[in-house]
């Protein structure tokens, strides 16, 4: 038996949306809790996200109830048989209970993200008018005292491009710009959870990386932690909850498990699979390991984070009119305005002779796009960098980029004809309610929000490839977040939630907050059973 430096009822590893929800739930149910965070700040990936939570069945819409049956039909329609239907049913039914509990025990209040459609709203059970995505209400950071500046954030820079930068911009537009202490999006979500946790007397420990689970013949009983260079052994009398995120920043694990290319993560660079490795060492069964929360990315020259090339999610630039995405042959291959996760299948198309023919690709746009909207942080009227490949015609653009000029010319001509006719017969761009959400807000029709000719020189092209917000695979769990052994039985004392567990929705991504919603629900369930020995009654 090891010598324990600390003892608590429940140990939570990680302080993102999953970790803080778990810690809050356990503490509110009377358990003593220790929270250990690898980074110097709290919040993980959730803190730099849009902070939206997808809860598909609730009664918070004034005009109607969002039903369990519709939510399940919708997820089944897009999962391609890959989701765990029992766990998805648990997620859908528990969502409202989790929201109520968190609001009752924290500084958080959730609001409907008005008008935010599901990602595939035309599928059976989908919601074109929104209602399932909820955001944290603006939060006053002064309420956190000395913790107000200890929430994870990306370095400030010139660019408005990045992980859910557009979502944050829309939310900021709804609050007084002079209210300097008010925060929104993922910062508000983490701040509210943190306030509740601090009020319950739990102080997260930062710069504390979990290295190894401690187990005896009865199961997991603690964890070894490296904190500020000192190794500590912490006993967990009732359980350890993994909330350490995914493995998208671990090159070896990415190459070993993901189904296709993944060229960069848009999350903070701490998600290296720590929880996954610890669970595997104790015989955890794994699921959904080939999947990620995929996103198209751009990599700006000279743009680094912690010495690594930084990747930025790209959404407005590919959605607004007068831009298209083409491959090396100059051909379009995807609906540029669709939800980011769905684009991965097109990038991952594997030709038997030529390999991944759509990876890398280029966003091609014209002078009017740049003049009206700007591009990748370059405001309208500003000089463009050399890597935009400014060209007086498409032939020159092909020479500068390596795109086949003849193929590009044919594609642009066909695209312009289709735009004039008001539709995209090839990939349906502009036909879904979601396609228009990030488009030109001044347009009066859905198609006009995203369709526009590419016909005004000079022309530009920027490389785009496929990346990830986080990975989706990990230890398989039951409905209470208990990690399952390869023999199918729960590993006593070990739980997982968020991207540290196997994503229950498989390939499906319901809508904005489709990552954080399940993460918080299963963190809530895991912590409740760890603290009380009883399952949540949903």
Short mmCIF file of C-alpha atoms in Angstrom, two decimals:
data_model
loop_
_atom_site.label_atom_id
_atom_site.label_comp_id
_atom_site.label_asym_id
_atom_site.label_seq_id
_atom_site.Cartn_x
_atom_site.Cartn_y
_atom_site.Cartn_z
CA UNK A 1 0.00 0.00 0.00
CA UNK A 2 1.46 3.39 -0.99
CA UNK A 3 2.02 6.21 1.43
CA UNK A 4 -0.66 8.83 0.70
CA UNK A 5 0.20 12.53 0.55
CA UNK A 6 -3.48 13.51 0.33
CA UNK A 7 -6.81 11.72 0.70
CA UNK A 8 -10.21 12.74 -0.67
CA UNK A 9 -13.41 10.98 -1.63
CA UNK A 10 -13.27 11.82 -5.34
CA UNK A 11 -10.30 12.80 -7.49
CA UNK A 12 -11.05 14.67 -10.72
CA UNK A 13 -8.33 14.89 -13.35
CA UNK A 14 -8.76 17.87 -15.67
CA UNK A 15 -10.64 21.16 -15.30
CA UNK A 16 -12.53 21.62 -18.57
CA UNK A 17 -16.29 21.46 -18.87
CA UNK A 18 -16.28 17.77 -17.97
CA UNK A 19 -13.84 18.04 -15.08
CA UNK A 20 -15.43 21.05 -13.39
CA UNK A 21 -18.94 19.64 -13.81
CA UNK A 22 -17.78 16.40 -12.20
CA UNK A 23 -16.06 18.20 -9.34
CA UNK A 24 -19.06 20.47 -8.74
CA UNK A 25 -21.46 17.54 -8.72
CA UNK A 26 -19.39 15.47 -6.32
CA UNK A 27 -18.83 18.37 -3.94
CA UNK A 28 -22.48 19.42 -3.97
CA UNK A 29 -23.35 15.86 -3.01
CA UNK A 30 -21.16 16.07 0.08
CA UNK A 31 -17.98 14.42 -1.15
CA UNK A 32 -14.51 15.80 -0.52
CA UNK A 33 -12.95 16.52 -3.91
CA UNK A 34 -9.48 17.03 -5.32
CA UNK A 35 -9.13 18.60 -8.79
CA UNK A 36 -5.79 18.27 -10.57
CA UNK A 37 -5.13 20.22 -13.77
CA UNK A 38 -2.07 19.71 -15.97
CA UNK A 39 -1.94 23.32 -17.23
CA UNK A 40 -1.17 26.49 -15.30
CA UNK A 41 -4.76 27.66 -15.83
CA UNK A 42 -8.17 26.02 -15.61
CA UNK A 43 -10.77 25.44 -18.30
CA UNK A 44 -9.07 23.26 -20.90
CA UNK A 45 -10.52 23.23 -24.38
CA UNK A 46 -13.94 24.33 -23.11
CA UNK A 47 -12.54 27.68 -22.00
CA UNK A 48 -11.47 28.66 -25.53
CA UNK A 49 -14.58 27.26 -27.22
CA UNK A 50 -17.86 28.92 -28.05
CA UNK A 51 -19.09 27.51 -24.73
CA UNK A 52 -22.35 26.26 -26.23
CA UNK A 53 -24.06 23.20 -24.74
CA UNK A 54 -26.24 20.99 -26.98
CA UNK A 55 -29.12 19.56 -24.93
CA UNK A 56 -31.58 18.19 -27.49
CA UNK A 57 -34.66 17.52 -25.33
CA UNK A 58 -35.82 20.16 -22.84
CA UNK A 59 -38.69 22.47 -21.99
CA UNK A 60 -36.91 25.81 -22.09
CA UNK A 61 -38.27 26.91 -25.45
CA UNK A 62 -41.25 29.17 -24.89
CA UNK A 63 -43.25 27.85 -27.84
CA UNK A 64 -42.76 24.08 -27.60
CA UNK A 65 -41.21 21.12 -25.84
CA UNK A 66 -38.21 19.51 -27.50
CA UNK A 67 -38.90 15.79 -27.24
CA UNK A 68 -36.68 12.79 -26.56
CA UNK A 69 -38.13 10.94 -29.55
CA UNK A 70 -37.23 13.73 -31.99
CA UNK A 71 -33.72 13.97 -30.56
CA UNK A 72 -33.12 10.24 -30.91
CA UNK A 73 -34.51 10.16 -34.46
CA UNK A 74 -32.24 12.99 -35.43
CA UNK A 75 -29.06 11.46 -34.01
CA UNK A 76 -29.87 8.04 -35.46
CA UNK A 77 -30.36 9.59 -38.90
CA UNK A 78 -26.77 10.87 -39.00
CA UNK A 79 -24.86 8.31 -36.93
CA UNK A 80 -24.59 5.67 -39.69
CA UNK A 81 -25.06 2.97 -37.07
CA UNK A 82 -21.98 4.04 -35.10
CA UNK A 83 -23.49 5.43 -31.90
CA UNK A 84 -24.20 3.63 -28.64
CA UNK A 85 -27.98 3.92 -28.61
CA UNK A 86 -28.39 3.10 -24.92
CA UNK A 87 -25.88 5.74 -23.86
CA UNK A 88 -27.34 8.29 -26.27
CA UNK A 89 -30.76 7.70 -24.75
CA UNK A 90 -29.22 8.29 -21.32
CA UNK A 91 -27.56 11.49 -22.54
CA UNK A 92 -30.76 12.88 -24.06
CA UNK A 93 -32.89 12.14 -20.99
CA UNK A 94 -30.33 13.38 -18.46
CA UNK A 95 -29.57 16.70 -20.16
CA UNK A 96 -32.32 18.78 -18.51
CA UNK A 97 -31.54 17.28 -15.09
CA UNK A 98 -27.89 18.23 -15.46
CA UNK A 99 -28.74 21.80 -16.47
CA UNK A 100 -31.01 22.24 -13.45
CA UNK A 101 -28.42 20.83 -11.05
CA UNK A 102 -25.56 22.94 -12.39
CA UNK A 103 -27.61 26.14 -12.29
CA UNK A 104 -28.69 25.36 -8.72
CA UNK A 105 -25.11 24.88 -7.49
CA UNK A 106 -23.05 27.37 -9.51
CA UNK A 107 -22.91 30.86 -10.92
CA UNK A 108 -24.10 29.60 -14.30
CA UNK A 109 -27.30 30.43 -16.11
CA UNK A 110 -28.07 28.97 -19.52
CA UNK A 111 -29.83 30.77 -22.35
CA UNK A 112 -31.16 29.51 -25.66
CA UNK A 113 -28.70 30.38 -28.42
CA UNK A 114 -31.37 32.09 -30.51
CA UNK A 115 -31.69 30.88 -34.07
CA UNK A 116 -28.74 28.50 -33.96
CA UNK A 117 -29.88 25.58 -36.17
CA UNK A 118 -28.83 21.98 -35.70
CA UNK A 119 -25.92 21.02 -37.93
CA UNK A 120 -28.06 18.80 -40.15
CA UNK A 121 -31.44 20.41 -39.54
CA UNK A 122 -33.24 18.85 -42.52
CA UNK A 123 -32.79 15.30 -41.22
CA UNK A 124 -35.71 13.63 -39.41
CA UNK A 125 -36.06 15.22 -35.99
CA UNK A 126 -33.72 18.11 -36.88
CA UNK A 127 -34.29 21.70 -35.81
CA UNK A 128 -33.77 24.33 -38.56
CA UNK A 129 -34.88 27.10 -36.18
CA UNK A 130 -32.65 26.05 -33.30
CA UNK A 131 -33.49 25.68 -29.63
CA UNK A 132 -31.22 22.77 -28.72
CA UNK A 133 -28.03 24.84 -28.33
CA UNK A 134 -27.72 26.78 -25.08
CA UNK A 135 -25.02 29.24 -24.10
CA UNK A 136 -23.85 30.40 -20.72
CA UNK A 137 -25.16 33.83 -19.82
CA UNK A 138 -22.46 36.55 -19.60
CA UNK A 139 -20.51 36.19 -16.38
CA UNK A 140 -18.88 38.87 -14.25
CA UNK A 141 -15.27 37.77 -13.76
CA UNK A 142 -14.83 40.02 -10.74
CA UNK A 143 -16.88 37.42 -8.84
CA UNK A 144 -13.90 35.06 -9.07
CA UNK A 145 -11.48 37.22 -7.10
CA UNK A 146 -7.90 36.00 -7.57
CA UNK A 147 -9.10 33.34 -10.02
CA UNK A 148 -10.40 35.83 -12.58
CA UNK A 149 -7.18 35.70 -14.61
CA UNK A 150 -6.56 31.99 -14.22
CA UNK A 151 -8.89 30.70 -16.94
CA UNK A 152 -7.27 29.26 -20.06
CA UNK A 153 -7.21 31.56 -23.08
CA UNK A 154 -5.37 31.77 -26.36
CA UNK A 155 -2.69 34.45 -26.78
CA UNK A 156 -4.10 37.76 -27.97
CA UNK A 157 -3.10 38.52 -31.55
CA UNK A 158 -4.13 40.40 -34.65
CA UNK A 159 -6.41 37.70 -35.98
CA UNK A 160 -10.08 37.06 -35.33
CA UNK A 161 -9.61 33.58 -36.75
CA UNK A 162 -9.58 30.61 -34.46
CA UNK A 163 -11.46 28.20 -32.33
CA UNK A 164 -15.03 29.48 -32.30
CA UNK A 165 -13.89 33.09 -32.68
CA UNK A 166 -17.04 33.75 -34.69
CA UNK A 167 -19.30 32.39 -31.95
CA UNK A 168 -17.57 34.56 -29.37
CA UNK A 169 -17.95 37.62 -31.60
CA UNK A 170 -21.69 37.08 -31.91
CA UNK A 171 -22.10 36.63 -28.17
CA UNK A 172 -19.95 39.67 -27.36
CA UNK A 173 -22.16 41.74 -29.66
CA UNK A 174 -25.03 41.20 -27.22
CA UNK A 175 -23.32 42.75 -24.19
CA UNK A 176 -22.12 46.25 -23.38
CA UNK A 177 -18.59 46.59 -24.77
CA UNK A 178 -17.73 48.83 -21.82
CA UNK A 179 -18.53 46.07 -19.34
CA UNK A 180 -14.91 44.95 -19.10
CA UNK A 181 -15.50 42.32 -16.42
CA UNK A 182 -18.20 40.52 -18.36
CA UNK A 183 -17.14 37.45 -20.29
CA UNK A 184 -19.06 35.17 -22.64
CA UNK A 185 -18.76 31.85 -24.46
CA UNK A 186 -16.42 29.21 -23.04
CA UNK A 187 -14.89 31.64 -20.58
CA UNK A 188 -18.32 32.29 -19.04
CA UNK A 189 -19.11 28.58 -18.89
CA UNK A 190 -15.88 27.77 -17.07
CA UNK A 191 -16.12 30.84 -14.85
CA UNK A 192 -19.60 29.89 -13.69
CA UNK A 193 -18.62 26.31 -12.91
CA UNK A 194 -15.47 27.48 -11.15
CA UNK A 195 -17.41 29.94 -8.99
CA UNK A 196 -19.72 27.18 -7.84
CA UNK A 197 -16.79 24.92 -7.04
CA UNK A 198 -14.87 27.57 -5.12
CA UNK A 199 -18.00 28.40 -3.12
CA UNK A 200 -18.14 24.72 -2.10
CA UNK A 201 -14.60 24.97 -0.77
CA UNK A 202 -12.81 23.11 -3.57
CA UNK A 203 -9.68 24.76 -4.99
CA UNK A 204 -8.28 23.26 -8.21
CA UNK A 205 -4.60 22.38 -8.18
CA UNK A 206 -2.84 23.61 -11.33
CA UNK A 207 0.50 22.58 -12.86
CA UNK A 208 -0.48 19.13 -11.63
CA UNK A 209 -0.18 16.39 -14.24
CA UNK A 210 -1.60 12.97 -13.46
CA UNK A 211 0.96 10.32 -14.39
CA UNK A 212 -0.36 7.00 -13.15
CA UNK A 213 -3.43 5.45 -11.57
CA UNK A 214 -2.92 3.54 -8.32
CA UNK A 215 -4.85 0.30 -7.95
CA UNK A 216 -5.13 -2.70 -5.65
CA UNK A 217 -7.04 -5.95 -5.97
CA UNK A 218 -10.32 -4.06 -5.51
CA UNK A 219 -9.79 -1.51 -8.29
CA UNK A 220 -8.49 2.03 -8.73
CA UNK A 221 -7.83 3.70 -5.39
CA UNK A 222 -5.81 6.80 -6.29
CA UNK A 223 -3.44 8.59 -8.61
CA UNK A 224 0.16 9.73 -8.78
CA UNK A 225 0.51 13.39 -9.71
CA UNK A 226 3.50 15.52 -10.68
CA UNK A 227 2.82 18.99 -9.27
CA UNK A 228 5.36 21.77 -9.70
CA UNK A 229 8.11 19.19 -9.96
CA UNK A 230 7.04 17.26 -6.86
CA UNK A 231 5.45 13.79 -7.05
CA UNK A 232 2.36 13.30 -4.92
CA UNK A 233 0.25 10.23 -4.30
CA UNK A 234 -3.42 11.05 -3.78
CA UNK A 235 -5.94 8.56 -2.45
CA UNK A 236 -9.45 8.54 -3.90
CA UNK A 237 -11.75 6.75 -1.48
CA UNK A 238 -14.73 6.67 -3.86
CA UNK A 239 -13.29 7.08 -7.34
CA UNK A 240 -11.09 8.79 -9.91
CA UNK A 241 -12.82 10.65 -12.76
CA UNK A 242 -10.85 11.19 -15.96
CA UNK A 243 -11.64 14.55 -17.56
CA UNK A 244 -8.26 15.02 -19.22
CA UNK A 245 -9.44 15.64 -22.78
CA UNK A 246 -8.46 13.78 -25.92
CA UNK A 247 -5.20 12.89 -27.64
CA UNK A 248 -5.16 15.28 -30.61
CA UNK A 249 -1.77 16.74 -29.65
CA UNK A 250 -0.09 13.32 -29.44
CA UNK A 251 1.33 12.57 -32.89
CA UNK A 252 1.91 8.87 -32.18
CA UNK A 253 -1.63 8.29 -30.95
CA UNK A 254 -3.12 10.30 -33.83
CA UNK A 255 -1.26 8.18 -36.36
CA UNK A 256 -2.14 4.98 -34.55
CA UNK A 257 -5.87 5.54 -34.21
CA UNK A 258 -7.50 8.23 -36.36
CA UNK A 259 -9.22 7.13 -39.55
CA UNK A 260 -7.45 9.56 -41.87
CA UNK A 261 -5.26 12.67 -42.01
CA UNK A 262 -5.44 15.15 -39.14
CA UNK A 263 -2.99 17.98 -39.74
CA UNK A 264 -3.46 20.11 -36.68
CA UNK A 265 -5.45 20.62 -33.49
CA UNK A 266 -7.23 23.89 -32.71
CA UNK A 267 -7.38 23.11 -28.99
CA UNK A 268 -4.78 24.15 -26.40
CA UNK A 269 -1.67 21.95 -26.67
CA UNK A 270 -2.21 19.95 -23.47
CA UNK A 271 -4.47 17.19 -24.80
CA UNK A 272 -1.91 14.43 -25.24
CA UNK A 273 -3.90 11.37 -24.21
CA UNK A 274 -2.87 11.18 -20.54
CA UNK A 275 -6.21 9.77 -19.43
CA UNK A 276 -6.31 7.32 -22.33
CA UNK A 277 -2.89 5.89 -21.49
CA UNK A 278 -3.69 5.59 -17.80
CA UNK A 279 -6.96 3.77 -18.51
CA UNK A 280 -5.34 1.45 -21.05
CA UNK A 281 -2.75 0.45 -18.46
CA UNK A 282 -5.59 -0.98 -16.37
CA UNK A 283 -7.24 -2.93 -19.18
CA UNK A 284 -9.85 -0.40 -20.31
CA UNK A 285 -11.89 -1.33 -23.36
CA UNK A 286 -11.78 1.32 -26.10
CA UNK A 287 -14.34 2.59 -28.59
CA UNK A 288 -14.75 5.20 -31.33
CA UNK A 289 -10.98 5.56 -31.60
CA UNK A 290 -10.95 6.49 -35.29
CA UNK A 291 -13.15 9.54 -34.83
CA UNK A 292 -12.51 13.16 -33.94
CA UNK A 293 -14.45 16.37 -33.78
CA UNK A 294 -13.21 17.30 -37.22
CA UNK A 295 -12.76 20.84 -38.51
CA UNK A 296 -11.19 22.46 -41.60
CA UNK A 297 -8.09 24.40 -40.63
CA UNK A 298 -5.71 27.01 -41.94
CA UNK A 299 -2.15 27.38 -40.73
CA UNK A 300 -0.85 30.92 -40.87
CA UNK A 301 2.90 31.22 -41.55
CA UNK A 302 4.81 32.10 -38.41
CA UNK A 303 1.77 31.51 -36.19
CA UNK A 304 2.83 29.29 -33.30
CA UNK A 305 1.66 28.31 -29.83
CA UNK A 306 4.09 26.90 -27.27
CA UNK A 307 6.60 26.51 -30.08
CA UNK A 308 4.25 24.43 -32.24
CA UNK A 309 2.57 25.44 -35.49
CA UNK A 310 -0.85 26.75 -34.59
CA UNK A 311 -3.98 25.70 -36.48
CA UNK A 312 -7.07 27.89 -36.84
CA UNK A 313 -10.58 26.73 -37.55
CA UNK A 314 -12.04 28.40 -40.62
CA UNK A 315 -15.75 29.02 -41.08
CA UNK A 316 -16.76 32.51 -42.20
CA UNK A 317 -14.26 32.55 -45.08
CA UNK A 318 -15.59 29.33 -46.60
CA UNK A 319 -19.26 30.15 -46.01
CA UNK A 320 -19.63 33.70 -47.28
CA UNK A 321 -20.23 34.34 -51.00
CA UNK A 322 -17.47 34.50 -53.61
CA UNK A 323 -15.28 31.74 -52.22
CA UNK A 324 -15.02 28.03 -53.04
CA UNK A 325 -12.79 25.14 -51.96
CA UNK A 326 -10.96 23.12 -54.61
CA UNK A 327 -8.44 20.26 -54.67
CA UNK A 328 -5.19 19.96 -56.62
CA UNK A 329 -7.14 19.21 -59.79
CA UNK A 330 -9.04 22.46 -59.37
CA UNK A 331 -12.31 20.66 -58.58
CA UNK A 332 -14.79 21.38 -55.84
CA UNK A 333 -15.49 18.35 -53.65
CA UNK A 334 -17.68 19.51 -50.76
CA UNK A 335 -20.41 21.89 -49.65
CA UNK A 336 -18.16 24.62 -48.31
CA UNK A 337 -20.88 26.02 -46.04
CA UNK A 338 -21.84 22.80 -44.27
CA UNK A 339 -20.99 22.02 -40.66
CA UNK A 340 -17.26 21.62 -40.07
CA UNK A 341 -17.38 18.06 -38.76
CA UNK A 342 -19.09 16.74 -41.90
CA UNK A 343 -16.36 18.12 -44.15
CA UNK A 344 -13.85 15.52 -42.94
CA UNK A 345 -15.38 12.76 -45.03
CA UNK A 346 -14.62 14.70 -48.19
CA UNK A 347 -11.05 15.46 -47.13
CA UNK A 348 -10.60 11.80 -46.21
CA UNK A 349 -11.77 10.43 -49.55
CA UNK A 350 -9.14 7.87 -50.55
CA UNK A 351 -8.64 7.32 -54.27
CA UNK A 352 -7.22 3.83 -55.03
CA UNK A 353 -4.54 5.29 -57.31
CA UNK A 354 -3.86 8.82 -56.13
CA UNK A 355 -4.38 8.66 -52.37
CA UNK A 356 -6.09 11.51 -50.50
CA UNK A 357 -6.92 13.58 -53.57
CA UNK A 358 -8.73 16.31 -51.61
CA UNK A 359 -6.03 16.85 -49.02
CA UNK A 360 -4.64 19.46 -49.05
CA UNK A 361 -7.06 21.85 -50.71
CA UNK A 362 -7.35 25.61 -51.24
CA UNK A 363 -9.95 28.24 -50.50
CA UNK A 364 -10.17 30.29 -53.69
CA UNK A 365 -11.80 33.73 -53.45
CA UNK A 366 -11.95 36.93 -55.44
CA UNK A 367 -11.38 40.62 -54.91
CA UNK A 368 -15.00 41.40 -54.03
CA UNK A 369 -15.00 38.77 -51.29
CA UNK A 370 -11.91 40.38 -49.81
CA UNK A 371 -13.34 43.89 -50.19
CA UNK A 372 -16.66 43.03 -48.54
CA UNK A 373 -15.65 40.66 -45.77
CA UNK A 374 -11.88 40.61 -45.33
CA UNK A 375 -10.14 37.26 -45.01
CA UNK A 376 -8.37 35.46 -42.15
CA UNK A 377 -8.03 38.59 -40.08
CA UNK A 378 -7.00 40.82 -42.99
CA UNK A 379 -9.61 43.58 -42.94
CA UNK A 380 -11.15 44.99 -46.13
CA UNK A 381 -8.75 47.43 -47.76
CA UNK A 382 -5.65 46.20 -45.94
CA UNK A 383 -2.63 44.87 -47.87
CA UNK A 384 -2.70 41.11 -48.30
CA UNK A 385 0.22 38.85 -47.34
CA UNK A 386 2.21 37.02 -49.99
CA UNK A 387 0.78 33.66 -48.95
CA UNK A 388 -2.66 34.75 -50.23
CA UNK A 389 -1.13 34.17 -53.72
CA UNK A 390 -2.72 37.27 -55.30
CA UNK A 391 -3.07 36.66 -59.07
CA UNK A 392 -4.45 38.63 -61.97
CA UNK A 393 -6.14 35.57 -63.48
CA UNK A 394 -6.83 31.92 -62.70
CA UNK A 395 -3.92 30.72 -64.80
CA UNK A 396 -1.48 32.71 -62.68
CA UNK A 397 -3.20 31.43 -59.52
CA UNK A 398 -2.63 27.88 -60.72
CA UNK A 399 1.07 28.53 -61.26
CA UNK A 400 1.51 30.06 -57.81
CA UNK A 401 -0.39 27.31 -55.94
CA UNK A 402 0.11 24.17 -58.00
CA UNK A 403 -3.63 23.87 -58.64
CA UNK A 404 -4.38 22.60 -62.16
CA UNK A 405 -5.22 25.81 -64.03
CA UNK A 406 -7.49 24.23 -66.62
CA UNK A 407 -9.42 22.32 -63.99
CA UNK A 408 -9.78 25.44 -61.89
CA UNK A 409 -11.01 27.48 -64.85
CA UNK A 410 -13.66 24.86 -65.67
CA UNK A 411 -14.77 24.66 -62.05
CA UNK A 412 -15.07 28.43 -61.65
CA UNK A 413 -17.02 28.76 -64.92
CA UNK A 414 -19.45 26.03 -63.85
CA UNK A 415 -19.76 27.52 -60.36
CA UNK A 416 -20.58 30.95 -61.75
CA UNK A 417 -23.27 29.50 -64.02
CA UNK A 418 -24.85 27.66 -61.09
CA UNK A 419 -24.74 30.77 -58.92
CA UNK A 420 -26.53 32.71 -61.65
CA UNK A 421 -29.21 30.01 -61.60
CA UNK A 422 -29.47 30.32 -57.82
CA UNK A 423 -28.45 26.85 -56.71
CA UNK A 424 -25.55 24.39 -56.32
CA UNK A 425 -26.61 21.12 -58.00
CA UNK A 426 -23.30 19.42 -57.17
CA UNK A 427 -23.14 19.70 -53.37
CA UNK A 428 -26.28 21.59 -52.33
CA UNK A 429 -24.57 24.64 -50.86
CA UNK A 430 -27.19 27.13 -49.79
CA UNK A 431 -30.00 24.60 -49.40
CA UNK A 432 -29.76 24.01 -45.63
CA UNK A 433 -30.69 26.43 -42.88
CA UNK A 434 -27.26 25.85 -41.39
CA UNK A 435 -25.52 26.89 -44.63
CA UNK A 436 -26.77 30.43 -44.23
CA UNK A 437 -26.10 30.88 -40.51
CA UNK A 438 -22.48 31.98 -40.98
CA UNK A 439 -23.07 33.62 -44.38
CA UNK A 440 -23.67 37.21 -45.46
CA UNK A 441 -26.09 38.64 -42.90
CA UNK A 442 -27.17 41.34 -45.36
CA UNK A 443 -28.53 38.82 -47.90
CA UNK A 444 -32.30 38.36 -48.10
CA UNK A 445 -32.47 34.70 -49.19
CA UNK A 446 -30.82 31.58 -47.87
CA UNK A 447 -28.98 30.92 -51.14
CA UNK A 448 -27.69 34.50 -51.39
CA UNK A 449 -26.15 34.25 -47.92
CA UNK A 450 -23.55 31.82 -49.24
CA UNK A 451 -23.67 31.66 -53.05
CA UNK A 452 -21.72 34.22 -55.07
CA UNK A 453 -19.70 34.17 -58.29
CA UNK A 454 -15.92 34.08 -58.29
CA UNK A 455 -15.35 36.52 -61.14
CA UNK A 456 -13.61 39.66 -59.96
CA UNK A 457 -9.82 39.84 -60.26
CA UNK A 458 -7.44 39.67 -58.54
CA UNK A 459 -7.96 36.13 -57.34
CA UNK A 460 -6.54 34.58 -54.19
CA UNK A 461 -5.98 31.11 -52.71
CA UNK A 462 -5.10 29.91 -49.21
CA UNK A 463 -4.31 26.28 -48.28
CA UNK A 464 -6.92 24.49 -46.17
CA UNK A 465 -6.74 21.00 -44.70
CA UNK A 466 -8.48 18.86 -42.12
CA UNK A 467 -7.79 19.17 -38.41
CA UNK A 468 -9.66 18.56 -35.17
CA UNK A 469 -11.07 20.35 -32.16
CA UNK A 470 -10.48 17.19 -30.16
CA UNK A 471 -10.56 13.44 -30.48
CA UNK A 472 -13.68 11.38 -29.90
CA UNK A 473 -12.34 8.00 -28.82
CA UNK A 474 -11.36 6.64 -25.44
CA UNK A 475 -12.32 4.20 -22.73
CA UNK A 476 -15.73 2.63 -23.18
CA UNK A 477 -18.08 3.49 -20.31
CA UNK A 478 -21.49 2.55 -18.99
CA UNK A 479 -24.34 5.00 -18.47
CA UNK A 480 -22.80 6.27 -15.23
CA UNK A 481 -19.40 6.94 -16.73
CA UNK A 482 -17.78 3.84 -15.22
CA UNK A 483 -14.85 2.76 -17.35
CA UNK A 484 -15.33 -0.77 -18.67
CA UNK A 485 -12.60 -3.38 -18.71
CA UNK A 486 -11.96 -5.41 -21.87
CA UNK A 487 -13.91 -8.19 -20.16
CA UNK A 488 -17.00 -5.97 -20.17
CA UNK A 489 -17.12 -5.35 -16.42
CA UNK A 490 -16.62 -1.92 -14.84
CA UNK A 491 -13.16 -1.17 -13.47
CA UNK A 492 -13.99 -0.35 -9.84
CA UNK A 493 -13.17 3.21 -8.90
CA UNK A 494 -12.52 4.52 -12.43
CA UNK A 495 -14.78 6.90 -14.37
CA UNK A 496 -14.39 9.03 -17.51
CA UNK A 497 -16.21 11.90 -19.19
CA UNK A 498 -15.79 14.33 -22.08
CA UNK A 499 -13.15 13.63 -24.71
CA UNK A 500 -11.41 11.31 -22.25
CA UNK A 501 -14.21 8.78 -22.79
CA UNK A 502 -15.47 7.07 -25.93
CA UNK A 503 -17.86 9.52 -27.61
CA UNK A 504 -21.34 8.06 -27.30
CA UNK A 505 -22.74 9.68 -30.46
CA UNK A 506 -20.27 7.91 -32.76
CA UNK A 507 -19.96 9.86 -35.99
CA UNK A 508 -22.95 12.06 -35.21
CA UNK A 509 -22.51 15.72 -34.25
CA UNK A 510 -25.92 17.10 -33.40
CA UNK A 511 -25.30 20.82 -33.32
CA UNK A 512 -23.39 23.63 -31.66
CA UNK A 513 -22.36 22.30 -28.25
CA UNK A 514 -22.50 18.69 -29.39
CA UNK A 515 -19.15 18.13 -27.68
CA UNK A 516 -19.76 19.96 -24.40
CA UNK A 517 -23.33 18.76 -23.85
CA UNK A 518 -22.49 15.04 -23.56
CA UNK A 519 -19.28 15.86 -21.68
CA UNK A 520 -21.17 17.67 -18.93
CA UNK A 521 -23.98 15.10 -18.80
CA UNK A 522 -21.71 12.10 -18.28
CA UNK A 523 -19.45 14.03 -15.90
CA UNK A 524 -22.57 14.81 -13.87
CA UNK A 525 -23.67 11.18 -13.87
CA UNK A 526 -20.20 9.82 -13.06
CA UNK A 527 -19.64 12.21 -10.17
CA UNK A 528 -23.09 11.60 -8.75
CA UNK A 529 -22.62 7.85 -8.55
CA UNK A 530 -19.04 8.22 -7.29
CA UNK A 531 -20.11 10.58 -4.51
CA UNK A 532 -23.36 8.92 -3.49
CA UNK A 533 -23.22 5.36 -4.76
CA UNK A 534 -26.52 5.97 -6.57
CA UNK A 535 -27.33 6.66 -10.22
CA UNK A 536 -29.00 9.87 -11.30
CA UNK A 537 -32.74 9.45 -11.78
CA UNK A 538 -33.39 10.98 -15.22
#
